[in-house]
Amino acid sequence: MSAVESRGESASGGDPAENFHSVSLVIPFADAKHCTIVQRSLQADPEPVRSHCVKSIEADDTSLRVKISAKDIKNLRNATTNFFELLDLVLKTIEEFAP
């Protein structure tokens, strides 16, 4: 698993108030089936508006690509922590019940 970036990206061409912070992750899996299960489980509910975050989750064969963006670094940290907690729960569920 690797964190690829955490940097400000200008949304409107240079206004610091419009900068976004983001974290990109690539999470490898042993097979495409588990990768798809995790993607569908984590995408089941949209991000709440109050989180002020945007999250994209894409399955690429045996890798899960995740990008979380937020204007505020605190919201980004909270969303990233929440993502890892949910990922851990899904992985434990797969381990317990998957054939």
Short mmCIF file of C-alpha atoms in Angstrom, two decimals:
data_model
loop_
_atom_site.label_atom_id
_atom_site.label_comp_id
_atom_site.label_asym_id
_atom_site.label_seq_id
_atom_site.Cartn_x
_atom_site.Cartn_y
_atom_site.Cartn_z
CA MET A 1 0.00 0.00 0.00
CA SER A 2 1.42 3.39 -0.83
CA ALA A 3 0.42 6.97 -0.19
CA VAL A 4 1.23 8.79 -3.38
CA GLU A 5 0.53 12.43 -2.65
CA SER A 6 -0.60 14.97 -0.14
CA ARG A 7 -0.34 18.40 -1.68
CA GLY A 8 -2.34 21.48 -2.46
CA GLU A 9 -4.01 21.53 -5.85
CA SER A 10 -5.50 24.79 -7.03
CA ALA A 11 -9.13 24.46 -8.03
CA SER A 12 -9.45 27.91 -9.58
CA GLY A 13 -6.00 28.78 -10.83
CA GLY A 14 -4.17 30.19 -7.84
CA ASP A 15 -6.42 31.50 -5.08
CA PRO A 16 -5.05 29.92 -1.85
CA ALA A 17 -8.58 29.73 -0.43
CA GLU A 18 -9.48 27.34 -3.26
CA ASN A 19 -6.58 24.91 -2.68
CA PHE A 20 -7.38 21.27 -2.12
CA HIS A 21 -5.31 18.76 -0.22
CA SER A 22 -5.43 15.16 -1.37
CA VAL A 23 -4.24 11.69 -0.53
CA SER A 24 -3.95 8.98 -3.18
CA LEU A 25 -3.61 5.33 -2.25
CA VAL A 26 -2.99 2.14 -4.19
CA ILE A 27 -4.01 -0.96 -2.24
CA PRO A 28 -3.01 -4.34 -3.72
CA PHE A 29 -5.14 -7.48 -3.35
CA ALA A 30 -4.44 -11.15 -3.99
CA ASP A 31 -7.27 -11.40 -6.51
CA ALA A 32 -9.70 -9.24 -8.46
CA LYS A 33 -12.75 -10.70 -6.67
CA HIS A 34 -11.68 -9.38 -3.26
CA CYS A 35 -10.70 -6.06 -4.79
CA THR A 36 -14.19 -5.69 -6.27
CA ILE A 37 -15.87 -6.70 -2.99
CA VAL A 38 -13.90 -4.05 -1.11
CA GLN A 39 -14.65 -1.39 -3.74
CA ARG A 40 -18.38 -2.08 -3.69
CA SER A 41 -18.49 -2.19 0.10
CA LEU A 42 -16.67 1.11 0.51
CA GLN A 43 -18.70 2.86 -2.21
CA ALA A 44 -22.06 1.76 -0.80
CA ASP A 45 -22.67 5.08 0.95
CA PRO A 46 -21.78 8.51 -0.47
CA GLU A 47 -19.61 10.91 1.54
CA PRO A 48 -21.77 13.05 3.85
CA VAL A 49 -21.91 16.71 2.82
CA ARG A 50 -20.65 17.77 6.24
CA SER A 51 -17.36 15.91 5.63
CA HIS A 52 -16.35 18.51 3.02
CA CYS A 53 -14.44 15.73 1.23
CA VAL A 54 -14.58 14.07 -2.16
CA LYS A 55 -13.62 10.40 -2.40
CA SER A 56 -13.13 8.27 -5.50
CA ILE A 57 -12.55 4.52 -5.37
CA GLU A 58 -11.66 2.55 -8.49
CA ALA A 59 -10.87 -1.13 -8.89
CA ASP A 60 -8.07 -1.81 -11.36
CA ASP A 61 -7.91 -5.62 -11.60
CA THR A 62 -6.12 -6.52 -8.34
CA SER A 63 -5.47 -2.97 -7.11
CA LEU A 64 -7.79 -0.51 -5.45
CA ARG A 65 -7.07 3.14 -6.28
CA VAL A 66 -8.40 5.65 -3.78
CA LYS A 67 -8.23 9.43 -3.87
CA ILE A 68 -9.56 11.57 -1.05
CA SER A 69 -9.58 15.36 -1.43
CA ALA A 70 -10.57 18.17 0.92
CA LYS A 71 -10.08 21.92 1.25
CA ASP A 72 -9.12 21.55 4.91
CA ILE A 73 -6.28 19.28 6.03
CA LYS A 74 -8.21 18.38 9.20
CA ASN A 75 -11.17 17.10 7.16
CA LEU A 76 -8.76 15.19 4.92
CA ARG A 77 -7.15 13.54 7.95
CA ASN A 78 -10.54 12.58 9.39
CA ALA A 79 -11.78 11.18 6.07
CA THR A 80 -8.56 9.20 5.58
CA THR A 81 -8.73 7.76 9.09
CA ASN A 82 -12.38 6.83 8.55
CA PHE A 83 -11.52 5.18 5.23
CA PHE A 84 -8.84 3.00 6.86
CA GLU A 85 -11.19 2.00 9.69
CA LEU A 86 -13.85 0.93 7.17
CA LEU A 87 -11.24 -0.84 5.02
CA ASP A 88 -10.03 -2.76 8.07
CA LEU A 89 -13.62 -3.81 8.87
CA VAL A 90 -14.26 -4.99 5.29
CA LEU A 91 -10.99 -6.95 5.20
CA LYS A 92 -11.76 -8.65 8.52
CA THR A 93 -15.25 -9.53 7.25
CA ILE A 94 -13.80 -11.04 4.06
CA GLU A 95 -11.29 -13.01 6.10
CA GLU A 96 -14.03 -14.35 8.36
CA PHE A 97 -16.71 -15.20 5.78
CA ALA A 98 -15.17 -15.45 2.30
CA PRO A 99 -14.54 -18.95 0.94
#
